[in-house]
Amino acid sequence: MTHKINHIAIVVPNLNEALGFWRDALALDLERTEENPGENVNIAFMEVGGTHIELLEPTDSNSGIGKYMEKRGPGLHHICLEVDDIEATMQRLRDHHIELINEAPKTRSEDGVRYAFVHPRSTFGVLVELYELPH
Ligand code: ZN
């Protein structure tokens, strides 16, 4: 079962410039910013009605996010849905002939969130991330 949108991720060329829209003009609450050198990305998190908008600023044009922006420009990167049982959801998708990027869920070491991505070829162009929060 899918509960809600956990976050929407948007690629931007520059966090401060993007915050000029989201934080300053639109007056959303900036929760925190984070540097993720492992993924070569700086992130700003904003809370909106129980979900989050994440702005992703690539710090290396050769990283995954960096290449994405080079190719497609700034904009929507992915939508993340929370599910009860990620394995059951992935099996259901396979049963519907949906292409997955990750064959098995990955686990984030910091907080135990399990996640996997669905290929945009199967979703009409939108990268979809699945989240199973630790129970
Ligand atoms: Zn995400």
GROMACS .gro file of N, CA, C and O and ligand atoms in nm:
model
  541
    1MET      N    1   0.085  -0.120   0.000
    1MET     CA    2   0.000   0.000   0.000
    1MET      C    3   0.088   0.125   0.000
    1MET      O    4   0.191   0.130   0.067
    2THR      N    5   0.047   0.221  -0.075
    2THR     CA    6   0.123   0.346  -0.083
    2THR      C    7   0.057   0.451   0.004
    2THR      O    8  -0.064   0.473  -0.004
    3HIS      N    9   0.135   0.513   0.092
    3HIS     CA   10   0.078   0.608   0.187
    3HIS      C   11   0.075   0.751   0.139
    3HIS      O   12  -0.025   0.819   0.148
    4LYS      N   13   0.193   0.798   0.094
    4LYS     CA   14   0.200   0.940   0.063
    4LYS      C   15   0.326   0.968  -0.017
    4LYS      O   16   0.412   0.880  -0.033
    5ILE      N   17   0.337   1.089  -0.063
    5ILE     CA   18   0.462   1.133  -0.126
    5ILE      C   19   0.558   1.171  -0.014
    5ILE      O   20   0.526   1.258   0.067
    6ASN      N   21   0.672   1.104  -0.008
    6ASN     CA   22   0.772   1.138   0.094
    6ASN      C   23   0.847   1.264   0.054
    6ASN      O   24   0.867   1.354   0.135
    7HIS      N   25   0.893   1.268  -0.072
    7HIS     CA   26   0.959   1.389  -0.120
    7HIS      C   27   0.955   1.399  -0.272
    7HIS      O   28   0.931   1.301  -0.341
    8ILE      N   29   0.976   1.521  -0.317
    8ILE     CA   30   0.990   1.550  -0.459
    8ILE      C   31   1.128   1.613  -0.474
    8ILE      O   32   1.161   1.708  -0.402
    9ALA      N   33   1.210   1.558  -0.563
    9ALA     CA   34   1.347   1.606  -0.579
    9ALA      C   35   1.361   1.682  -0.710
    9ALA      O   36   1.315   1.637  -0.815
   10ILE      N   37   1.425   1.798  -0.701
   10ILE     CA   38   1.440   1.888  -0.816
   10ILE      C   39   1.588   1.923  -0.831
   10ILE      O   40   1.654   1.959  -0.732
   11VAL      N   41   1.640   1.909  -0.951
   11VAL     CA   42   1.781   1.943  -0.978
   11VAL      C   43   1.790   2.092  -1.010
   11VAL      O   44   1.713   2.142  -1.092
   12VAL      N   45   1.883   2.159  -0.944
   12VAL     CA   46   1.903   2.303  -0.968
   12VAL      C   47   2.052   2.331  -0.988
   12VAL      O   48   2.137   2.261  -0.932
   13PRO      N   49   2.084   2.433  -1.067
   13PRO     CA   50   2.226   2.462  -1.089
   13PRO      C   51   2.292   2.526  -0.967
   13PRO      O   52   2.413   2.514  -0.949
   14ASN      N   53   2.212   2.593  -0.883
   14ASN     CA   54   2.269   2.667  -0.769
   14ASN      C   55   2.165   2.673  -0.658
   14ASN      O   56   2.055   2.726  -0.677
   15LEU      N   57   2.200   2.620  -0.539
   15LEU     CA   58   2.102   2.614  -0.428
   15LEU      C   59   2.055   2.752  -0.386
   15LEU      O   60   1.935   2.773  -0.364
   16ASN      N   61   2.148   2.846  -0.371
   16ASN     CA   62   2.109   2.978  -0.322
   16ASN      C   63   2.013   3.048  -0.417
   16ASN      O   64   1.916   3.110  -0.374
   17GLU      N   65   2.040   3.034  -0.547
   17GLU     CA   66   1.948   3.096  -0.643
   17GLU      C   67   1.812   3.030  -0.638
   17GLU      O   68   1.709   3.097  -0.642
   18ALA      N   69   1.810   2.897  -0.625
   18ALA     CA   70   1.682   2.826  -0.620
   18ALA      C   71   1.605   2.860  -0.492
   18ALA      O   72   1.482   2.871  -0.493
   19LEU      N   73   1.679   2.882  -0.382
   19LEU     CA   74   1.612   2.921  -0.257
   19LEU      C   75   1.549   3.059  -0.268
   19LEU      O   76   1.455   3.091  -0.195
   20GLY      N   77   1.599   3.139  -0.361
   20GLY     CA   78   1.536   3.268  -0.387
   20GLY      C   79   1.391   3.252  -0.428
   20GLY      O   80   1.306   3.337  -0.398
   21PHE      N   81   1.360   3.142  -0.496
   21PHE     CA   82   1.219   3.113  -0.528
   21PHE      C   83   1.149   3.041  -0.414
   21PHE      O   84   1.052   3.091  -0.357
   22TRP      N   85   1.200   2.924  -0.376
   22TRP     CA   86   1.126   2.836  -0.285
   22TRP      C   87   1.115   2.894  -0.144
   22TRP      O   88   1.008   2.888  -0.082
   23ARG      N   89   1.225   2.948  -0.090
   23ARG     CA   90   1.225   2.997   0.047
   23ARG      C   91   1.182   3.145   0.053
   23ARG      O   92   1.094   3.181   0.131
   24ASP      N   93   1.244   3.227  -0.033
   24ASP     CA   94   1.223   3.371  -0.018
   24ASP      C   95   1.092   3.417  -0.081
   24ASP      O   96   1.011   3.483  -0.016
   25ALA      N   97   1.069   3.381  -0.208
   25ALA     CA   98   0.949   3.430  -0.276
   25ALA      C   99   0.826   3.352  -0.232
   25ALA      O  100   0.720   3.410  -0.206
   26LEU      N  101   0.839   3.219  -0.222
   26LEU     CA  102   0.722   3.137  -0.189
   26LEU      C  103   0.705   3.121  -0.038
   26LEU      O  104   0.599   3.076   0.008
   27ALA      N  105   0.808   3.155   0.040
   27ALA     CA  106   0.804   3.152   0.187
   27ALA      C  107   0.787   3.013   0.245
   27ALA      O  108   0.724   2.994   0.349
   28LEU      N  109   0.844   2.911   0.180
   28LEU     CA  110   0.848   2.777   0.241
   28LEU      C  111   0.956   2.775   0.349
   28LEU      O  112   1.054   2.848   0.341
   29ASP      N  113   0.937   2.687   0.449
   29ASP     CA  114   1.036   2.672   0.556
   29ASP      C  115   1.153   2.587   0.508
   29ASP      O  116   1.134   2.472   0.470
   30LEU      N  117   1.271   2.645   0.514
   30LEU     CA  118   1.392   2.567   0.487
   30LEU      C  119   1.424   2.487   0.613
   30LEU      O  120   1.447   2.545   0.719
   31GLU      N  121   1.419   2.354   0.603
   31GLU     CA  122   1.448   2.270   0.720
   31GLU      C  123   1.597   2.263   0.748
   31GLU      O  124   1.643   2.277   0.859
   32ARG      N  125   1.674   2.231   0.643
   32ARG     CA  126   1.819   2.218   0.659
   32ARG      C  127   1.882   2.205   0.522
   32ARG      O  128   1.815   2.177   0.423
   33THR      N  129   2.012   2.229   0.520
   33THR     CA  130   2.089   2.199   0.400
   33THR      C  131   2.192   2.095   0.438
   33THR      O  132   2.227   2.080   0.556
   34GLU      N  133   2.239   2.021   0.340
   34GLU     CA  134   2.328   1.909   0.367
   34GLU      C  135   2.424   1.895   0.250
   34GLU      O  136   2.383   1.907   0.135
   35GLU      N  137   2.551   1.871   0.282
   35GLU     CA  138   2.648   1.838   0.177
   35GLU      C  139   2.662   1.687   0.173
   35GLU      O  140   2.676   1.623   0.276
   36ASN      N  141   2.652   1.632   0.053
   36ASN     CA  142   2.670   1.488   0.038
   36ASN      C  143   2.784   1.464  -0.062
   36ASN      O  144   2.761   1.448  -0.181
   37PRO      N  145   2.908   1.466  -0.009
   37PRO     CA  146   3.023   1.453  -0.099
   37PRO      C  147   3.025   1.317  -0.170
   37PRO      O  148   3.074   1.306  -0.283
   38GLY      N  149   2.967   1.215  -0.107
   38GLY     CA  150   2.963   1.082  -0.167
   38GLY      C  151   2.888   1.082  -0.299
   38GLY      O  152   2.928   1.017  -0.396
   39GLU      N  153   2.777   1.157  -0.302
   39GLU     CA  154   2.694   1.164  -0.424
   39GLU      C  155   2.725   1.289  -0.505
   39GLU      O  156   2.658   1.316  -0.605
   40ASN      N  157   2.823   1.369  -0.460
   40ASN     CA  158   2.859   1.495  -0.527
   40ASN      C  159   2.738   1.586  -0.543
   40ASN      O  160   2.710   1.637  -0.652
   41VAL      N  161   2.668   1.609  -0.432
   41VAL     CA  162   2.548   1.691  -0.440
   41VAL      C  163   2.529   1.767  -0.308
   41VAL      O  164   2.565   1.716  -0.201
   42ASN      N  165   2.483   1.891  -0.317
   42ASN     CA  166   2.437   1.965  -0.200
   42ASN      C  167   2.285   1.967  -0.204
   42ASN      O  168   2.226   1.982  -0.311
   43ILE      N  169   2.224   1.953  -0.086
   43ILE     CA  170   2.079   1.936  -0.081
   43ILE      C  171   2.017   2.038   0.014
   43ILE      O  172   2.072   2.062   0.122
   44ALA      N  173   1.905   2.096  -0.024
   44ALA     CA  174   1.825   2.179   0.066
   44ALA      C  175   1.690   2.111   0.083
   44ALA      O  176   1.628   2.070  -0.016
   45PHE      N  177   1.646   2.097   0.208
   45PHE     CA  178   1.520   2.029   0.239
   45PHE      C  179   1.416   2.131   0.285
   45PHE      O  180   1.443   2.209   0.376
   46MET      N  181   1.299   2.126   0.224
   46MET     CA  182   1.188   2.211   0.267
   46MET      C  183   1.067   2.125   0.298
   46MET      O  184   1.045   2.025   0.231
   47GLU      N  185   0.991   2.166   0.398
   47GLU     CA  186   0.874   2.090   0.439
   47GLU      C  187   0.750   2.160   0.386
   47GLU      O  188   0.738   2.282   0.397
   48VAL      N  189   0.661   2.083   0.325
   48VAL     CA  190   0.534   2.136   0.275
   48VAL      C  191   0.424   2.037   0.308
   48VAL      O  192   0.417   1.931   0.247
   49GLY      N  193   0.342   2.069   0.406
   49GLY     CA  194   0.225   1.985   0.435
   49GLY      C  195   0.258   1.839   0.458
   49GLY      O  196   0.188   1.751   0.408
   50GLY      N  197   0.363   1.810   0.534
   50GLY     CA  198   0.396   1.672   0.568
   50GLY      C  199   0.480   1.600   0.465
   50GLY      O  200   0.516   1.485   0.483
   51THR      N  201   0.509   1.667   0.355
   51THR     CA  202   0.602   1.609   0.259
   51THR      C  203   0.718   1.707   0.240
   51THR      O  204   0.724   1.810   0.307
   52HIS      N  205   0.812   1.670   0.156
   52HIS     CA  206   0.933   1.750   0.144
   52HIS      C  207   0.966   1.779  -0.001
   52HIS      O  208   0.941   1.697  -0.088
   53ILE      N  209   1.022   1.895  -0.021
   53ILE     CA  210   1.085   1.927  -0.149
   53ILE      C  211   1.235   1.929  -0.124
   53ILE      O  212   1.281   1.991  -0.028
   54GLU      N  213   1.308   1.856  -0.206
   54GLU     CA  214   1.453   1.850  -0.194
   54GLU      C  215   1.513   1.912  -0.319
   54GLU      O  216   1.487   1.868  -0.430
   55LEU      N  217   1.594   2.016  -0.298
   55LEU     CA  218   1.667   2.075  -0.410
   55LEU      C  219   1.805   2.012  -0.415
   55LEU      O  220   1.875   2.007  -0.314
   56LEU      N  221   1.842   1.961  -0.532
   56LEU     CA  222   1.970   1.893  -0.549
   56LEU      C  223   2.059   1.978  -0.638
   56LEU      O  224   2.026   2.004  -0.754
   57GLU      N  225   2.173   2.021  -0.583
   57GLU     CA  226   2.270   2.098  -0.661
   57GLU      C  227   2.392   2.008  -0.686
   57GLU      O  228   2.464   1.975  -0.591
   58PRO      N  229   2.416   1.967  -0.811
   58PRO     CA  230   2.533   1.883  -0.837
   58PRO      C  231   2.661   1.962  -0.817
   58PRO      O  232   2.669   2.080  -0.853
   59THR      N  233   2.761   1.899  -0.755
   59THR     CA  234   2.890   1.965  -0.734
   59THR      C  235   2.996   1.911  -0.830
   59THR      O  236   3.110   1.954  -0.826
   60ASP      N  237   2.958   1.814  -0.912
   60ASP     CA  238   3.052   1.755  -1.008
   60ASP      C  239   2.971   1.717  -1.132
   60ASP      O  240   2.874   1.641  -1.122
   61SER      N  241   3.011   1.773  -1.248
   61SER     CA  242   2.930   1.749  -1.369
   61SER      C  243   2.941   1.604  -1.416
   61SER      O  244   2.864   1.560  -1.501
   62ASN      N  245   3.036   1.526  -1.359
   62ASN     CA  246   3.049   1.386  -1.398
   62ASN      C  247   2.971   1.290  -1.308
   62ASN      O  248   2.969   1.170  -1.331
   63SER      N  249   2.908   1.344  -1.202
   63SER     CA  250   2.829   1.258  -1.114
   63SER      C  251   2.696   1.225  -1.181
   63SER      O  252   2.661   1.283  -1.284
   64GLY      N  253   2.620   1.136  -1.121
   64GLY     CA  254   2.490   1.098  -1.176
   64GLY      C  255   2.398   1.218  -1.193
   64GLY      O  256   2.341   1.241  -1.300
   65ILE      N  257   2.384   1.297  -1.087
   65ILE     CA  258   2.297   1.415  -1.091
   65ILE      C  259   2.353   1.521  -1.185
   65ILE      O  260   2.280   1.587  -1.258
   66GLY      N  261   2.488   1.534  -1.184
   66GLY     CA  262   2.553   1.631  -1.272
   66GLY      C  263   2.527   1.601  -1.419
   66GLY      O  264   2.494   1.689  -1.498
   67LYS      N  265   2.539   1.473  -1.454
   67LYS     CA  266   2.515   1.433  -1.593
   67LYS      C  267   2.369   1.455  -1.630
   67LYS      O  268   2.337   1.493  -1.742
   68TYR      N  269   2.281   1.426  -1.534
   68TYR     CA  270   2.138   1.444  -1.558
   68TYR      C  271   2.110   1.589  -1.595
   68TYR      O  272   2.038   1.618  -1.691
   69MET      N  273   2.171   1.682  -1.518
   69MET     CA  274   2.143   1.824  -1.546
   69MET      C  275   2.204   1.867  -1.679
   69MET      O  276   2.143   1.945  -1.752
   70GLU      N  277   2.324   1.816  -1.709
   70GLU     CA  278   2.387   1.849  -1.838
   70GLU      C  279   2.295   1.808  -1.954
   70GLU      O  280   2.282   1.879  -2.052
   71LYS      N  281   2.235   1.690  -1.939
   71LYS     CA  282   2.156   1.633  -2.047
   71LYS      C  283   2.016   1.695  -2.056
   71LYS      O  284   1.968   1.726  -2.164
   72ARG      N  285   1.953   1.712  -1.941
   72ARG     CA  286   1.811   1.749  -1.942
   72ARG      C  287   1.782   1.887  -1.887
   72ARG      O  288   1.669   1.935  -1.893
   73GLY      N  289   1.886   1.950  -1.828
   73GLY     CA  290   1.865   2.082  -1.769
   73GLY      C  291   1.804   2.070  -1.632
   73GLY      O  292   1.772   1.959  -1.586
   74PRO      N  293   1.788   2.183  -1.561
   74PRO     CA  294   1.727   2.179  -1.428
   74PRO      C  295   1.581   2.136  -1.437
   74PRO      O  296   1.519   2.150  -1.543
   75GLY      N  297   1.530   2.084  -1.326
   75GLY     CA  298   1.388   2.047  -1.324
   75GLY      C  299   1.365   1.926  -1.236
   75GLY      O  300   1.452   1.886  -1.158
   76LEU      N  301   1.246   1.867  -1.254
   76LEU     CA  302   1.206   1.752  -1.172
   76LEU      C  303   1.305   1.637  -1.190
   76LEU      O  304   1.334   1.598  -1.302
   77HIS      N  305   1.354   1.583  -1.080
   77HIS     CA  306   1.443   1.466  -1.088
   77HIS      C  307   1.369   1.338  -1.054
   77HIS      O  308   1.371   1.243  -1.128
   78HIS      N  309   1.302   1.335  -0.938
   78HIS     CA  310   1.221   1.217  -0.905
   78HIS      C  311   1.114   1.249  -0.802
   78HIS      O  312   1.120   1.349  -0.732
   79ILE      N  313   1.015   1.158  -0.795
   79ILE     CA  314   0.909   1.163  -0.695
   79ILE      C  315   0.924   1.037  -0.610
   79ILE      O  316   0.945   0.929  -0.664
   80CYS      N  317   0.918   1.054  -0.478
   80CYS     CA  318   0.938   0.940  -0.388
   80CYS      C  319   0.809   0.906  -0.314
   80CYS      O  320   0.752   0.991  -0.246
   81LEU      N  321   0.765   0.781  -0.329
   81LEU     CA  322   0.643   0.733  -0.264
   81LEU      C  323   0.678   0.641  -0.149
   81LEU      O  324   0.762   0.551  -0.163
   82GLU      N  325   0.612   0.661  -0.036
   82GLU     CA  326   0.629   0.569   0.078
   82GLU      C  327   0.537   0.449   0.061
   82GLU      O  328   0.419   0.465   0.033
   83VAL      N  329   0.593   0.331   0.081
   83VAL     CA  330   0.512   0.209   0.073
   83VAL      C  331   0.532   0.128   0.202
   83VAL      O  332   0.632   0.141   0.271
   84ASP      N  333   0.433   0.042   0.232
   84ASP     CA  334   0.438  -0.045   0.350
   84ASP      C  335   0.546  -0.151   0.338
   84ASP      O  336   0.617  -0.181   0.433
   85ASP      N  337   0.547  -0.213   0.219
   85ASP     CA  338   0.630  -0.333   0.199
   85ASP      C  339   0.695  -0.318   0.063
   85ASP      O  340   0.631  -0.339  -0.041
   86ILE      N  341   0.821  -0.280   0.064
   86ILE     CA  342   0.886  -0.246  -0.064
   86ILE      C  343   0.902  -0.369  -0.152
   86ILE      O  344   0.887  -0.360  -0.275
   87GLU      N  345   0.929  -0.484  -0.091
   87GLU     CA  346   0.944  -0.605  -0.173
   87GLU      C  347   0.812  -0.641  -0.243
   87GLU      O  348   0.811  -0.677  -0.361
   88ALA      N  349   0.703  -0.631  -0.168
   88ALA     CA  350   0.572  -0.663  -0.227
   88ALA      C  351   0.540  -0.564  -0.338
   88ALA      O  352   0.487  -0.602  -0.444
   89THR      N  353   0.573  -0.438  -0.317
   89THR     CA  354   0.546  -0.337  -0.420
   89THR      C  355   0.630  -0.365  -0.545
   89THR      O  356   0.579  -0.359  -0.658
   90MET      N  357   0.757  -0.400  -0.525
   90MET     CA  358   0.844  -0.428  -0.640
   90MET      C  359   0.794  -0.552  -0.716
   90MET      O  360   0.797  -0.555  -0.838
   91GLN      N  361   0.747  -0.653  -0.642
   91GLN     CA  362   0.696  -0.772  -0.709
   91GLN      C  363   0.570  -0.739  -0.788
   91GLN      O  364   0.552  -0.785  -0.901
   92ARG      N  365   0.486  -0.655  -0.729
   92ARG     CA  366   0.364  -0.614  -0.798
   92ARG      C  367   0.398  -0.541  -0.928
   92ARG      O  368   0.335  -0.562  -1.032
   93LEU      N  369   0.499  -0.455  -0.921
   93LEU     CA  370   0.543  -0.383  -1.042
   93LEU      C  371   0.595  -0.481  -1.147
   93LEU      O  372   0.560  -0.471  -1.265
   94ARG      N  373   0.678  -0.577  -1.104
   94ARG     CA  374   0.728  -0.678  -1.200
   94ARG      C  375   0.610  -0.753  -1.264
   94ARG      O  376   0.611  -0.779  -1.383
   95ASP      N  377   0.511  -0.787  -1.183
   95ASP     CA  378   0.394  -0.858  -1.236
   95ASP      C  379   0.323  -0.775  -1.342
   95ASP      O  380   0.256  -0.830  -1.429
   96HIS      N  381   0.336  -0.643  -1.331
   96HIS     CA  382   0.276  -0.554  -1.431
   96HIS      C  383   0.375  -0.516  -1.541
   96HIS      O  384   0.351  -0.420  -1.614
   97HIS      N  385   0.488  -0.589  -1.548
   97HIS     CA  386   0.590  -0.567  -1.652
   97HIS      C  387   0.650  -0.427  -1.646
   97HIS      O  388   0.679  -0.366  -1.749
   98ILE      N  389   0.664  -0.375  -1.525
   98ILE     CA  390   0.727  -0.245  -1.505
   98ILE      C  391   0.876  -0.269  -1.481
   98ILE      O  392   0.915  -0.358  -1.405
   99GLU      N  393   0.959  -0.186  -1.547
   99GLU     CA  394   1.103  -0.203  -1.536
   99GLU      C  395   1.158  -0.132  -1.412
   99GLU      O  396   1.133  -0.013  -1.391
  100LEU      N  397   1.232  -0.205  -1.330
  100LEU     CA  398   1.294  -0.148  -1.209
  100LEU      C  399   1.441  -0.118  -1.236
  100LEU      O  400   1.506  -0.190  -1.311
  101ILE      N  401   1.492  -0.011  -1.176
  101ILE     CA  402   1.635   0.018  -1.187
  101ILE      C  403   1.712  -0.070  -1.089
  101ILE      O  404   1.816  -0.125  -1.122
  102ASN      N  405   1.660  -0.084  -0.967
  102ASN     CA  406   1.723  -0.169  -0.866
  102ASN      C  407   1.646  -0.301  -0.860
  102ASN      O  408   1.525  -0.301  -0.842
  103GLU      N  409   1.718  -0.410  -0.874
  103GLU     CA  410   1.652  -0.540  -0.867
  103GLU      C  411   1.614  -0.577  -0.724
  103GLU      O  412   1.518  -0.650  -0.701
  104ALA      N  413   1.691  -0.524  -0.627
  104ALA     CA  414   1.659  -0.546  -0.485
  104ALA      C  415   1.665  -0.411  -0.415
  104ALA      O  416   1.737  -0.321  -0.460
  105PRO      N  417   1.589  -0.394  -0.306
  105PRO     CA  418   1.594  -0.267  -0.234
  105PRO      C  419   1.734  -0.242  -0.176
  105PRO      O  420   1.802  -0.337  -0.137
  106LYS      N  421   1.774  -0.117  -0.171
  106LYS     CA  422   1.897  -0.078  -0.101
  106LYS      C  423   1.858  -0.025   0.036
  106LYS      O  424   1.745   0.019   0.055
  107THR      N  425   1.952  -0.027   0.130
  107THR     CA  426   1.925   0.023   0.265
  107THR      C  427   2.021   0.138   0.295
  107THR      O  428   2.141   0.125   0.274
  108ARG      N  429   1.964   0.250   0.338
  108ARG     CA  430   2.048   0.365   0.374
  108ARG      C  431   2.101   0.343   0.515
  108ARG      O  432   2.023   0.320   0.608
  109SER      N  433   2.234   0.353   0.530
  109SER     CA  434   2.293   0.314   0.659
  109SER      C  435   2.256   0.411   0.772
  109SER      O  436   2.236   0.369   0.886
  110GLU      N  437   2.240   0.541   0.742
  110GLU     CA  438   2.214   0.639   0.849
  110GLU      C  439   2.083   0.612   0.922
  110GLU      O  440   2.075   0.624   1.044
  111ASP      N  441   1.977   0.580   0.847
  111ASP     CA  442   1.845   0.573   0.912
  111ASP      C  443   1.766   0.445   0.879
  111ASP      O  444   1.653   0.430   0.925
  112GLY      N  445   1.826   0.355   0.805
  112GLY     CA  446   1.759   0.228   0.780
  112GLY      C  447   1.647   0.232   0.678
  112GLY      O  448   1.575   0.134   0.659
  113VAL      N  449   1.630   0.346   0.609
  113VAL     CA  450   1.529   0.353   0.504
  113VAL      C  451   1.569   0.259   0.391
  113VAL      O  452   1.685   0.255   0.349
  114ARG      N  453   1.472   0.179   0.343
  114ARG     CA  454   1.497   0.092   0.227
  114ARG      C  455   1.435   0.160   0.105
  114ARG      O  456   1.325   0.214   0.113
  115TYR      N  457   1.508   0.157  -0.007
  115TYR     CA  458   1.461   0.231  -0.123
  115TYR      C  459   1.498   0.159  -0.252
  115TYR      O  460   1.589   0.075  -0.254
  116ALA      N  461   1.427   0.194  -0.357
  116ALA     CA  462   1.455   0.141  -0.491
  116ALA      C  463   1.394   0.237  -0.592
  116ALA      O  464   1.299   0.311  -0.559
  117PHE      N  465   1.449   0.235  -0.714
  117PHE     CA  466   1.399   0.325  -0.818
  117PHE      C  467   1.331   0.245  -0.930
  117PHE      O  468   1.374   0.135  -0.964
  118VAL      N  469   1.227   0.307  -0.986
  118VAL     CA  470   1.154   0.250  -1.099
  118VAL      C  471   1.199   0.324  -1.224
  118VAL      O  472   1.213   0.447  -1.222
  119HIS      N  473   1.222   0.251  -1.331
  119HIS     CA  474   1.279   0.314  -1.451
  119HIS      C  475   1.179   0.408  -1.520
  119HIS      O  476   1.063   0.370  -1.539
  120PRO      N  477   1.224   0.529  -1.558
  120PRO     CA  478   1.133   0.623  -1.624
  120PRO      C  479   1.076   0.572  -1.756
  120PRO      O  480   0.971   0.620  -1.800
  121ARG      N  481   1.143   0.472  -1.817
  121ARG     CA  482   1.086   0.412  -1.939
  121ARG      C  483   0.949   0.351  -1.912
  121ARG      O  484   0.866   0.341  -2.002
  122SER      N  485   0.928   0.307  -1.787
  122SER     CA  486   0.801   0.242  -1.754
  122SER      C  487   0.700   0.336  -1.689
  122SER      O  488   0.589   0.295  -1.657
  123THR      N  489   0.741   0.462  -1.666
  123THR     CA  490   0.656   0.552  -1.587
  123THR      C  491   0.620   0.679  -1.664
  123THR      O  492   0.585   0.780  -1.604
  124PHE      N  493   0.635   0.674  -1.795
  124PHE     CA  494   0.603   0.791  -1.878
  124PHE      C  495   0.692   0.910  -1.844
  124PHE      O  496   0.647   1.023  -1.836
  125GLY      N  497   0.821   0.878  -1.819
  125GLY     CA  498   0.922   0.983  -1.813
  125GLY      C  499   0.956   1.037  -1.676
  125GLY      O  500   1.042   1.123  -1.666
  126VAL      N  501   0.891   0.986  -1.569
  126VAL     CA  502   0.921   1.037  -1.435
  126VAL      C  503   0.994   0.928  -1.356
  126VAL      O  504   0.943   0.817  -1.340
  127LEU      N  505   1.113   0.962  -1.306
  127LEU     CA  506   1.183   0.868  -1.218
  127LEU      C  507   1.105   0.858  -1.087
  127LEU      O  508   1.073   0.961  -1.026
  128VAL      N  509   1.070   0.736  -1.047
  128VAL     CA  510   0.992   0.715  -0.924
  128VAL      C  511   1.079   0.638  -0.826
  128VAL      O  512   1.138   0.535  -0.861
  129GLU      N  513   1.087   0.690  -0.704
  129GLU     CA  514   1.159   0.623  -0.596
  129GLU      C  515   1.057   0.564  -0.499
  129GLU      O  516   0.954   0.626  -0.474
  130LEU      N  517   1.085   0.446  -0.449
  130LEU     CA  518   1.001   0.384  -0.346
  130LEU      C  519   1.077   0.387  -0.214
  130LEU      O  520   1.198   0.360  -0.212
  131TYR      N  521   1.007   0.419  -0.106
  131TYR     CA  522   1.067   0.423   0.029
  131TYR      C  523   0.990   0.330   0.118
  131TYR      O  524   0.866   0.335   0.121
  132GLU      N  525   1.060   0.248   0.194
  132GLU     CA  526   0.998   0.179   0.306
  132GLU      C  527   1.069   0.228   0.432
  132GLU      O  528   1.189   0.205   0.450
  133LEU      N  529   0.995   0.298   0.518
  133LEU     CA  530   1.055   0.350   0.641
  133LEU      C  531   1.075   0.235   0.738
  133LEU      O  532   1.001   0.136   0.736
  134PRO      N  533   1.175   0.246   0.828
  134PRO     CA  534   1.194   0.139   0.927
  134PRO      C  535   1.070   0.126   1.014
  134PRO      O  536   1.011   0.226   1.053
  135HIS      N  537   1.029   0.001   1.041
  135HIS     CA  538   0.906  -0.020   1.119
  135HIS      C  539   0.933  -0.012   1.268
  135HIS      O  540   1.038  -0.048   1.314
  136ZN      ZN  541   1.480   1.068  -0.326
   0.00000   0.00000   0.00000
